[in-house]
mmCIF file of C-alpha atoms in Angstrom:
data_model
loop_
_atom_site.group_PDB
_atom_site.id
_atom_site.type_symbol
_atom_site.label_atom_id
_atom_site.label_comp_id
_atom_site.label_asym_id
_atom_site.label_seq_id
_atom_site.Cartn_x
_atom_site.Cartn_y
_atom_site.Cartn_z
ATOM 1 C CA UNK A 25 14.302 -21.101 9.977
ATOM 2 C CA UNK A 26 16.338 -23.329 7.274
ATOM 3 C CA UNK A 27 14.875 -26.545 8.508
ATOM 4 C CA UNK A 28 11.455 -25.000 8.329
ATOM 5 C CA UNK A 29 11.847 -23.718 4.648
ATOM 6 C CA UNK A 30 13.240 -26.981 3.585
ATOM 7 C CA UNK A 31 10.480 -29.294 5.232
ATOM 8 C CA UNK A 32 8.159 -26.788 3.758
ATOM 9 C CA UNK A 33 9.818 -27.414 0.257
ATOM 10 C CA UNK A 34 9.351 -31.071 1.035
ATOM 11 C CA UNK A 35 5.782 -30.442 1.813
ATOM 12 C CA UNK A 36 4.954 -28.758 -1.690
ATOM 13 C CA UNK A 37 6.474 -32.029 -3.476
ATOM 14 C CA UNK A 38 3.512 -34.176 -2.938
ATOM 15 C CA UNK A 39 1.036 -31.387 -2.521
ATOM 16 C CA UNK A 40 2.190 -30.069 -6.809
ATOM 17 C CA UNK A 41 1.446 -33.709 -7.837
ATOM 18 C CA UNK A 42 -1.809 -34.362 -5.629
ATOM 19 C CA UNK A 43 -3.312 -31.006 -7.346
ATOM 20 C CA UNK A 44 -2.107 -31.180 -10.892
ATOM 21 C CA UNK A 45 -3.748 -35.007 -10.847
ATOM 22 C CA UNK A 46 -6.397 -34.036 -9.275
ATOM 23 C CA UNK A 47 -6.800 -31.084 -11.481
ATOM 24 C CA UNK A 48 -6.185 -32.984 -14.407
ATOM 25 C CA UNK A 49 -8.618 -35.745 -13.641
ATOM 26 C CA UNK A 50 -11.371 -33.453 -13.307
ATOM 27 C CA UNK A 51 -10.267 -31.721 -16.572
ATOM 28 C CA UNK A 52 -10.914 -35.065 -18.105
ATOM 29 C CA UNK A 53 -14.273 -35.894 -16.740
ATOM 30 C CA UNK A 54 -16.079 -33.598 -18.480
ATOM 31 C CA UNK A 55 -18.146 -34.820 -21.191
ATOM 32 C CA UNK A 56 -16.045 -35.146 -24.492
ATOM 33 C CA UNK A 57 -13.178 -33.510 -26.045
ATOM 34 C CA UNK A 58 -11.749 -30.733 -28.515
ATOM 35 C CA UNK A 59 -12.147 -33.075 -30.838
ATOM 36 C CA UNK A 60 -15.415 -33.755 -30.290
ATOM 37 C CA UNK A 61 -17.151 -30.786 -31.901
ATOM 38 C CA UNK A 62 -15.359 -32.302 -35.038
ATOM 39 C CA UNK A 63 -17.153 -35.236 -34.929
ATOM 40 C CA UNK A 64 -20.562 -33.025 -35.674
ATOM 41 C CA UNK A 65 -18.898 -31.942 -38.790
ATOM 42 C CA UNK A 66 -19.819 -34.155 -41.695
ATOM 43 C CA UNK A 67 -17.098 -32.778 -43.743
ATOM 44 C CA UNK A 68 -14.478 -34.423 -41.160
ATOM 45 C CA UNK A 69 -14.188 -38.276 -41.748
ATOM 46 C CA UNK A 70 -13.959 -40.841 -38.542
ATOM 47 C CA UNK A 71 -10.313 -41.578 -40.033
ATOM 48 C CA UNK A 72 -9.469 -38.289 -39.515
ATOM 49 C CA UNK A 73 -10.677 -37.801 -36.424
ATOM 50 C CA UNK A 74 -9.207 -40.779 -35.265
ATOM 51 C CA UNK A 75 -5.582 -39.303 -36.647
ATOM 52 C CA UNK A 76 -6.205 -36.418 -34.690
ATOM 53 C CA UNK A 77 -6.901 -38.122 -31.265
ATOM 54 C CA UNK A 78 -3.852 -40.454 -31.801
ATOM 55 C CA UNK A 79 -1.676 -37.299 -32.781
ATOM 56 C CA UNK A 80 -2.769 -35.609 -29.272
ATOM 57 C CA UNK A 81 -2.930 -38.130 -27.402
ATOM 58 C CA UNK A 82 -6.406 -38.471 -26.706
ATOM 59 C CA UNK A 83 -6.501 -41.920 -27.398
ATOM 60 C CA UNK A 84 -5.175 -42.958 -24.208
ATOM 61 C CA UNK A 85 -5.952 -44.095 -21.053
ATOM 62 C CA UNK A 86 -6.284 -40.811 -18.502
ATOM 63 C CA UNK A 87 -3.053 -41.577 -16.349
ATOM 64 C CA UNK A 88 -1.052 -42.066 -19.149
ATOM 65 C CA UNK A 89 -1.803 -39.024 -20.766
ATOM 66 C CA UNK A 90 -0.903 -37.267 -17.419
ATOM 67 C CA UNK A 91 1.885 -38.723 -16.766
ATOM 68 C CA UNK A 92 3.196 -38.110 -20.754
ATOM 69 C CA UNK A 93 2.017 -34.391 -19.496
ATOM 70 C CA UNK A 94 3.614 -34.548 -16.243
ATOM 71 C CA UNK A 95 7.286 -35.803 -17.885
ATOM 72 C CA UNK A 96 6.933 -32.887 -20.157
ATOM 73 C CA UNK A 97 6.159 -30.259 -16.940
ATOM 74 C CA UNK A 98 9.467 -31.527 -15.568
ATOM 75 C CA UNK A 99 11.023 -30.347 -18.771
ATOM 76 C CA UNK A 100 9.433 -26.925 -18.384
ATOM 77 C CA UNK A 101 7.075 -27.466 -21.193
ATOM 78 C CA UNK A 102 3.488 -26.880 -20.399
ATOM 79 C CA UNK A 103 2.219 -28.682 -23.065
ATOM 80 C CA UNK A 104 0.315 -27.922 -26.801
ATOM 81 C CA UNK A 105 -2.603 -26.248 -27.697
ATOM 82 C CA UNK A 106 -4.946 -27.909 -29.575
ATOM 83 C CA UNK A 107 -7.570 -24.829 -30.917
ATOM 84 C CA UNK A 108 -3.945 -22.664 -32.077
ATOM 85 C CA UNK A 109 -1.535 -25.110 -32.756
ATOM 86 C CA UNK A 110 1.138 -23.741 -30.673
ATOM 87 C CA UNK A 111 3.265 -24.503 -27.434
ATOM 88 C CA UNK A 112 0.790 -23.836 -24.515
ATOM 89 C CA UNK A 113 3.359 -20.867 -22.835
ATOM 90 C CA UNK A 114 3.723 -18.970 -26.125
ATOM 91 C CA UNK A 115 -0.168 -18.794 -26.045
ATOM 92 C CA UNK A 116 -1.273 -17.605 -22.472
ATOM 93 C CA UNK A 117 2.116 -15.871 -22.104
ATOM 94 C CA UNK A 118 0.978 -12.463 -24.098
ATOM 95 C CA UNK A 119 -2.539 -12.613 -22.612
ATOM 96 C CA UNK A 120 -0.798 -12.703 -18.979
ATOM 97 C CA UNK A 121 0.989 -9.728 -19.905
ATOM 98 C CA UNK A 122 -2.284 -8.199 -21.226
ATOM 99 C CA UNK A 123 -3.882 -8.948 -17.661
ATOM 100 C CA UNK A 124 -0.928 -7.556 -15.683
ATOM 101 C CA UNK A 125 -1.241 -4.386 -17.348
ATOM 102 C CA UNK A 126 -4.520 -4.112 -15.126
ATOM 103 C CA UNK A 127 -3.413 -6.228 -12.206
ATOM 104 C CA UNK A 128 -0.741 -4.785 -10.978
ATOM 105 C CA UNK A 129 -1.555 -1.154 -10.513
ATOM 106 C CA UNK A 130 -5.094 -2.725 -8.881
ATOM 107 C CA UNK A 131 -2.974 -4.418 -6.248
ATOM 108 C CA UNK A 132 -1.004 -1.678 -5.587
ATOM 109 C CA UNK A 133 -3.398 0.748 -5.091
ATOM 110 C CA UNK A 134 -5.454 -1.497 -3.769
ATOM 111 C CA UNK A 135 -3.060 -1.429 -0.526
ATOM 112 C CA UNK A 136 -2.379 2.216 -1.056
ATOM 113 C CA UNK A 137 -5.795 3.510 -0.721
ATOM 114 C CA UNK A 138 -7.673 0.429 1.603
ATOM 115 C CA UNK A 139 -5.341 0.209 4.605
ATOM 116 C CA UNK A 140 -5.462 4.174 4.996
ATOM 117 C CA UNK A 141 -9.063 4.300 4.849
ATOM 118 C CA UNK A 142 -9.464 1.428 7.031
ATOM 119 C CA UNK A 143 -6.981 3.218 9.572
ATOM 120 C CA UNK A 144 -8.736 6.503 9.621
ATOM 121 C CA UNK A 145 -12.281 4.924 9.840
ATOM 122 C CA UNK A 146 -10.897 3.098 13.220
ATOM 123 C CA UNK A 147 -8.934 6.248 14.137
ATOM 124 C CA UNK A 148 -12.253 8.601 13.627
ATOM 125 C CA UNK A 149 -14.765 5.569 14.417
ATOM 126 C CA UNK A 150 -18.270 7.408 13.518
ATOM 127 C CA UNK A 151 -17.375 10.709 12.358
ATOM 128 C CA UNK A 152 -19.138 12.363 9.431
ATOM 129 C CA UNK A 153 -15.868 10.481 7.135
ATOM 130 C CA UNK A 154 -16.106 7.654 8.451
ATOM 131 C CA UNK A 155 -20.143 7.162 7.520
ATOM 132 C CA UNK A 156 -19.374 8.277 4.431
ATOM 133 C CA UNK A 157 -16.530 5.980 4.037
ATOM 134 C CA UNK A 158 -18.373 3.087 5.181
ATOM 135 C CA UNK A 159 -21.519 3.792 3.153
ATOM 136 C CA UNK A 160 -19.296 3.892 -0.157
ATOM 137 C CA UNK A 161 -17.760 1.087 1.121
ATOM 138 C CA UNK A 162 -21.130 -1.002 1.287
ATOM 139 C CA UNK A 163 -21.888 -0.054 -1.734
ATOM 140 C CA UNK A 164 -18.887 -1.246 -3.182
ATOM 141 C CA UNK A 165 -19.544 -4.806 -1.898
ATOM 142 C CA UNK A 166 -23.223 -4.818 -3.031
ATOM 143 C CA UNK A 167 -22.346 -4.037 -6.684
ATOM 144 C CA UNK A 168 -20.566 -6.343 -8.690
ATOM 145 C CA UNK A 169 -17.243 -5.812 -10.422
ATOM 146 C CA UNK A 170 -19.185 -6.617 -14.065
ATOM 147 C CA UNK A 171 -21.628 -4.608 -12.840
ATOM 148 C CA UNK A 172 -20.003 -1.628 -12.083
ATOM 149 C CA UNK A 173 -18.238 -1.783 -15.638
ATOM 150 C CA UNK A 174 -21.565 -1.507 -17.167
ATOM 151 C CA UNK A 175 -22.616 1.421 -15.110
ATOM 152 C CA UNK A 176 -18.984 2.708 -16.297
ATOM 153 C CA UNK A 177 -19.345 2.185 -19.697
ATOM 154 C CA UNK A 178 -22.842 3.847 -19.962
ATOM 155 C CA UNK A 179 -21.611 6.735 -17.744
ATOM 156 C CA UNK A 180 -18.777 7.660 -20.461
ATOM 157 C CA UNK A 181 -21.008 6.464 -23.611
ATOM 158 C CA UNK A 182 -23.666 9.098 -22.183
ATOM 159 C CA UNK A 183 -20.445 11.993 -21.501
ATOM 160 C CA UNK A 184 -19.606 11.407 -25.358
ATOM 161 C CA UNK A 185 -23.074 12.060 -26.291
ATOM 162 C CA UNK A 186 -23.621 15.151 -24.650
ATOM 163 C CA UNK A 187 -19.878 16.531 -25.184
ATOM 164 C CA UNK A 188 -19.016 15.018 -28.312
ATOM 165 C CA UNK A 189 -15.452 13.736 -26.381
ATOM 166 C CA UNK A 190 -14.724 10.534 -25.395
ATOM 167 C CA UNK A 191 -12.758 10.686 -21.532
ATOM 168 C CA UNK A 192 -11.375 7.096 -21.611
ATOM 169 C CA UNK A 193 -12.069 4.264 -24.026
ATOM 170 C CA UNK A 194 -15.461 1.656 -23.071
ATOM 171 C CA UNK A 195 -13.841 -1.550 -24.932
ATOM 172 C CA UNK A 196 -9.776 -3.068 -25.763
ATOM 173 C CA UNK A 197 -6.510 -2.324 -25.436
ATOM 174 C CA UNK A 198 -4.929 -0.212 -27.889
ATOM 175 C CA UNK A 199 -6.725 2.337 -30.781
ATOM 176 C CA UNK A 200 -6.870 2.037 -34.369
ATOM 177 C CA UNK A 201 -3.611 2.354 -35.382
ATOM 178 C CA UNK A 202 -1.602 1.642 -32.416
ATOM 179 C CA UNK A 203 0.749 -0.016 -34.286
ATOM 180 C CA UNK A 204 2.099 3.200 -35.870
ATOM 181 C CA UNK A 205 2.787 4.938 -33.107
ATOM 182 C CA UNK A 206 6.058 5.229 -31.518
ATOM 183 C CA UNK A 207 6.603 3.732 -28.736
ATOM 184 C CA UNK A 208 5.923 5.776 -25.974
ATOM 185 C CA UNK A 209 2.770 6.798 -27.317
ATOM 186 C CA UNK A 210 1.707 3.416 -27.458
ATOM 187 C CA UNK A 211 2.476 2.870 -23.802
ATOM 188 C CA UNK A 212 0.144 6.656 -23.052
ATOM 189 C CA UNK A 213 -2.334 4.587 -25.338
ATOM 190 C CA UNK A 214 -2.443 1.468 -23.564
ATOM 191 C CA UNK A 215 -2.642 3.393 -20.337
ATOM 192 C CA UNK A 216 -5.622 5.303 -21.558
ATOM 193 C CA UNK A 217 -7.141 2.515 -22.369
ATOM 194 C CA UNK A 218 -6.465 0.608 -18.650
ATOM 195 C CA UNK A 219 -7.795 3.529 -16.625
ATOM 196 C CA UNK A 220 -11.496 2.610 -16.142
ATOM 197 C CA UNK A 221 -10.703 -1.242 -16.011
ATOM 198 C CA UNK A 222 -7.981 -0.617 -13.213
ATOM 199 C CA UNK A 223 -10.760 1.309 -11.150
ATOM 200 C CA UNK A 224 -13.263 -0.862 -11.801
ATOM 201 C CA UNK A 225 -11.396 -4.146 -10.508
ATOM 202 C CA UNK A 226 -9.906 -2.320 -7.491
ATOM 203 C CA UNK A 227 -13.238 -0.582 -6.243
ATOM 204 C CA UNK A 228 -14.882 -3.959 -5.040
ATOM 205 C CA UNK A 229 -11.443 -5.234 -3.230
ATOM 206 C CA UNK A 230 -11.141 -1.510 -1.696
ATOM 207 C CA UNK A 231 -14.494 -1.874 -0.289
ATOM 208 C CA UNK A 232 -13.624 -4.918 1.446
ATOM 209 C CA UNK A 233 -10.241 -4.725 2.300
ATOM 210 C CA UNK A 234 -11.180 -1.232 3.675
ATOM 211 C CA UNK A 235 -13.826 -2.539 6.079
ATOM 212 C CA UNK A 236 -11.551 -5.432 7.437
ATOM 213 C CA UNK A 237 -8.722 -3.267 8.100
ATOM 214 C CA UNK A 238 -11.041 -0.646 9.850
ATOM 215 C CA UNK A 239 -12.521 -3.777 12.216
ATOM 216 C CA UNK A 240 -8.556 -5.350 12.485
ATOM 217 C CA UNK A 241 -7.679 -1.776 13.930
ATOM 218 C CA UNK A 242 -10.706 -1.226 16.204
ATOM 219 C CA UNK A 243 -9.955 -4.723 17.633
ATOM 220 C CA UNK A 244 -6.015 -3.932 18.320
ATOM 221 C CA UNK A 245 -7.082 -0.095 20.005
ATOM 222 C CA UNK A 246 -9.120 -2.043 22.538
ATOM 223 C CA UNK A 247 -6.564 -3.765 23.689
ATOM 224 C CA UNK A 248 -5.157 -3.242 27.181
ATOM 225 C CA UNK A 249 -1.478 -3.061 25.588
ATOM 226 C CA UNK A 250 -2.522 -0.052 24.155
ATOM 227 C CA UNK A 251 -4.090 1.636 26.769
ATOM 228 C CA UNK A 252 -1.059 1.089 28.547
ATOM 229 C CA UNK A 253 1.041 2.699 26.193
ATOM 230 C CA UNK A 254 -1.001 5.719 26.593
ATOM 231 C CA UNK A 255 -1.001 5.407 29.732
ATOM 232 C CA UNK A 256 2.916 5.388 29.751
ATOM 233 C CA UNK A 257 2.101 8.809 27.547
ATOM 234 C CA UNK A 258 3.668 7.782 24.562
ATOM 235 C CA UNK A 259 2.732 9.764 21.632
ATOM 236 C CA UNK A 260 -0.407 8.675 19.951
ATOM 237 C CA UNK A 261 1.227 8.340 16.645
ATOM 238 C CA UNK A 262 3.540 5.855 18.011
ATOM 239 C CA UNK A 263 0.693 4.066 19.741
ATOM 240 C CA UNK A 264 -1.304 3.999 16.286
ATOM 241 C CA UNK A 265 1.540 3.200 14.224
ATOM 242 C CA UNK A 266 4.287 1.060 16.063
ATOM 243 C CA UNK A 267 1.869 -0.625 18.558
ATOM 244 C CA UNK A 268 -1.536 -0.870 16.891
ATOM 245 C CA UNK A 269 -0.840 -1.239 12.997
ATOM 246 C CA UNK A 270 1.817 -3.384 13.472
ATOM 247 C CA UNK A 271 -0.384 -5.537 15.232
ATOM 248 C CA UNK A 272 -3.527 -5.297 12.763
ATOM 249 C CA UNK A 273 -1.705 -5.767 9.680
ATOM 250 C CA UNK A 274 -1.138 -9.349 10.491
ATOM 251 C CA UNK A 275 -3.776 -10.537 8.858
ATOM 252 C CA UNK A 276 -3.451 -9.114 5.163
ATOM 253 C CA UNK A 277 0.621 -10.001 5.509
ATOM 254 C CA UNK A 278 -0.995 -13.702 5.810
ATOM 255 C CA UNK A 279 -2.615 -13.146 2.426
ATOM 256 C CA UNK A 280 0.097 -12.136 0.408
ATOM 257 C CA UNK A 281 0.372 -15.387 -0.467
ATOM 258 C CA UNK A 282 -3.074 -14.952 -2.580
ATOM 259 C CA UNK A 283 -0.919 -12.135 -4.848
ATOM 260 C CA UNK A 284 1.461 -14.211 -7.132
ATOM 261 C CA UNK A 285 -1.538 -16.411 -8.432
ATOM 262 C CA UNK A 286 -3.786 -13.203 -8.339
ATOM 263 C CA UNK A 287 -1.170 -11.374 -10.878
ATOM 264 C CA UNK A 288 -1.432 -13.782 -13.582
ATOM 265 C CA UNK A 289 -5.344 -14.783 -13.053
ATOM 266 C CA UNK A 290 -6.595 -11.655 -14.668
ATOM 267 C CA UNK A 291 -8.910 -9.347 -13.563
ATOM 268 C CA UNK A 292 -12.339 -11.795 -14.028
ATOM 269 C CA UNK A 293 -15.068 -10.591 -15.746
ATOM 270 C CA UNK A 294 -14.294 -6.471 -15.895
ATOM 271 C CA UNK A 295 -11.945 -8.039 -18.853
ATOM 272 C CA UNK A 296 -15.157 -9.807 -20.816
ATOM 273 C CA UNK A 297 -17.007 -6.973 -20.204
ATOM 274 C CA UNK A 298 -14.697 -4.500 -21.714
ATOM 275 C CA UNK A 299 -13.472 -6.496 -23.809
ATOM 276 C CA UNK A 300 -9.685 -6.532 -22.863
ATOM 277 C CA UNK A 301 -7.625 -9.380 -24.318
ATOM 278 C CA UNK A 302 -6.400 -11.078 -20.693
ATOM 279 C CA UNK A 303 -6.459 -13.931 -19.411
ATOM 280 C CA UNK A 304 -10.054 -14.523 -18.237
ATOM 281 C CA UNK A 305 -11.581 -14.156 -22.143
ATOM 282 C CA UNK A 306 -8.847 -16.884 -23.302
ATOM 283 C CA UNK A 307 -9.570 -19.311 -20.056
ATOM 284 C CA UNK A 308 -13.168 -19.184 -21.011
ATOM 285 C CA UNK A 309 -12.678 -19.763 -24.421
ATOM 286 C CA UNK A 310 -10.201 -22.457 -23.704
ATOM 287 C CA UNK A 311 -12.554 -23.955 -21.206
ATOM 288 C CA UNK A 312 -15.958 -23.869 -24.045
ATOM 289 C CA UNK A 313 -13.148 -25.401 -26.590
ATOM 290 C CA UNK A 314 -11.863 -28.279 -23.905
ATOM 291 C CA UNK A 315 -8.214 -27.123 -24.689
ATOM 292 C CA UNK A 316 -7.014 -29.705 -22.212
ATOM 293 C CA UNK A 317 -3.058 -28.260 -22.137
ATOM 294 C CA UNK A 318 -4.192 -25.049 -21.679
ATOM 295 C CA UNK A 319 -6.164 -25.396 -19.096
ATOM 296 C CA UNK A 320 -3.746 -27.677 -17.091
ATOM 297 C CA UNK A 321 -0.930 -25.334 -17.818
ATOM 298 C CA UNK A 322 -2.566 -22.274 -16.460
ATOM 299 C CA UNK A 323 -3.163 -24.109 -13.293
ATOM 300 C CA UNK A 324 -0.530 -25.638 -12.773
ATOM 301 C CA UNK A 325 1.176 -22.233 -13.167
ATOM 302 C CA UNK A 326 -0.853 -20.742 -10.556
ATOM 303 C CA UNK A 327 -0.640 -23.294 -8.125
ATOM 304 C CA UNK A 328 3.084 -22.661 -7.997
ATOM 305 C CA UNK A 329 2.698 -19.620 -7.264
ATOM 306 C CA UNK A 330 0.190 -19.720 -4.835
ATOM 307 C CA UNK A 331 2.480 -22.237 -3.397
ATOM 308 C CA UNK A 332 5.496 -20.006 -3.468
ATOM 309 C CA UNK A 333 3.632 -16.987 -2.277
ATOM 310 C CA UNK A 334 2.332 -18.796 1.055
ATOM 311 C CA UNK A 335 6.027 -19.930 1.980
ATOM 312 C CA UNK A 336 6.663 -16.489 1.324
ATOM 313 C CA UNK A 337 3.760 -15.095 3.420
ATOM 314 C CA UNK A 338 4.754 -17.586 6.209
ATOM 315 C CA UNK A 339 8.372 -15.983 6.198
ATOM 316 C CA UNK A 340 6.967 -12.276 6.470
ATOM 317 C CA UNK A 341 4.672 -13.604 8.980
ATOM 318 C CA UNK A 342 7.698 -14.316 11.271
ATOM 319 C CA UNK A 343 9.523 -11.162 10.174
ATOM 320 C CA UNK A 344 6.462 -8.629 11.408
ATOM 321 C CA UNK A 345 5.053 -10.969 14.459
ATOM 322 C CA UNK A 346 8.193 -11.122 17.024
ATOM 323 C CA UNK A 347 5.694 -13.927 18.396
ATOM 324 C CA UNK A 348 5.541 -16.605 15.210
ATOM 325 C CA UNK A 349 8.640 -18.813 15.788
ATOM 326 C CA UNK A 350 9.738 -21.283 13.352
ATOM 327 C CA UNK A 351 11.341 -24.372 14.932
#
């Protein structure tokens, strides 16, 4: 297992530099520049334009300037933003937190609620709850996530017009005046605020997740391992739960690796829509400005982790399937 970890360290040496290049390059072939929307501006002369692009760099030939970027990664520095003046990590670093406020509780009950429902719907294949189930669950991957935040936000805009009371904030973070409040009522505030977002982003994923566990578990019951064990007359919880889950939750233990990345890449376009200051809203806006460091760091950040959580993944792999060997 420690040779395999190593070599798999050694593995993610060329793989960091082939992606950040390659991400980097592609950054840089798109038409123009933050500075070029200056150039439109009379008021801004060629010489100081030309400053500008010698001050950041711009001015040089595409390796260079990653390889200037890439000697400052080493040193843990991500690099500057050009549209707020400011180290790149002190910029995305509050909006991350912003989007984890969201992210996290949607991955955990994301796993909470799925796998059960996936579990009885395999357990109680075509019952009355498992149609139901399964219809919801269609439904849930027909509609999209932006989508459903609409239908949200006119469902409580509608509940305020007819009651006069507002059940959970439509838009942002915090209230008016949030920064008067003591603390813990600013963390019941924020948490008011995340409720609908947090359902909105998990009901797709549910949906899905729900349906694949159901089919992973109708797969593993039709086994002939199983029907041996029953045969044996073991109990049918142990069947279900030592023998077939074990077995069917292989699969999502593979994708683990996804959830490291997935914490810091926001909650995509529920956050635009309701107008929560993550990450998504700043990527965008760093993507329409052609903040080149920004962009590059926030990458770069995720492919670490995406990185670290498959080696991770890989070792959990081993630790659930007694058949996965590492020599």
């Amino acid at each position: 297992m420690t040779a395999y970890i190593l070599r798999r360290i050694l593995y993610l040496v060329p793989t960091f530099f082939g992606a950040t290049f390659l991400a980097f390059l592609i950054i840089q072939l798109a038409p123009g520049d933050y500075l070029t929307q200056l150039e439109l501006d009379p008021k801004v002369t060629p010489e100081t334009i030309a400053r500008l692009r010698s001050q950041f760099g711009l001015d040089r030939p595409i390796y260079e300037q990653y390889l200037l970027w890439m000697n400052n990664l080493l040193h843990l520095d991500l690099g500057y933003s050009f549209a707020y003046q400011a180290p790149v990590l002190q910029v995305i670093w509050p909006r991350v937190v912003n989007s984890m406020v969201i992210v996290i509780p949607s991955t955990v009950l994301l796993y909470l609620v799925a796998i059960p429902i996936g579990v009885y719907g395999a357990v109680r294949q075509y019952s009355l709850g498992d149609r139901l189930l399964s219809f919801l669950a269609y439904i849930g991957l027909s509609v999209p996530s932006f989508f459903l935040a609409l239908i949200a936000i006119y469902i409580l805009l509608q509940i305020k017009f007819k009651t006069g009371h507002l059940l959970f904030p439509v838009s942002g973070m915090t209230s008016s005046g949030f920064e008067g409040l003591p603390p813990f009522r600013q963390l019941l505030d924020i948490a008011w605020h995340a409720v609908v977002p947090i359902l909105v982003a998990t009901a797709n994923d549910i949906a899905g997740l729900s349906r694949l566990m159901r089919g992973q578990m109708l797969e593993v019951l039709g086994q002939d391992y199983i029907r041996t064990a029953r045969a044996k007359g073991l109990a049918e919880r142990v069947v279900l739960y030592k023998h077939a889950f074990r077995n069917a939750v292989i699969p999502f233990v593979a994708t683990l690796g996804g959830l490291l990345p997935g914490l810091i890449s926001g909650a995509g376009f529920v956050e635009v829509v309701m107008a929560w200051p993550g990450i998504t809203p700043f990527f965008l806006d760093a993507i329409a400005n052609k903040d080149l460091y920004v962009i590059a760091g926030f990458l770069t950040v995720s492919l670490v982790l995406l990185m670290i959580g498959n080696l991770i993944s890989d070792l959990l792999l081993a630790w659930v399937d007694p058949r996965i060997r590492y020599e």
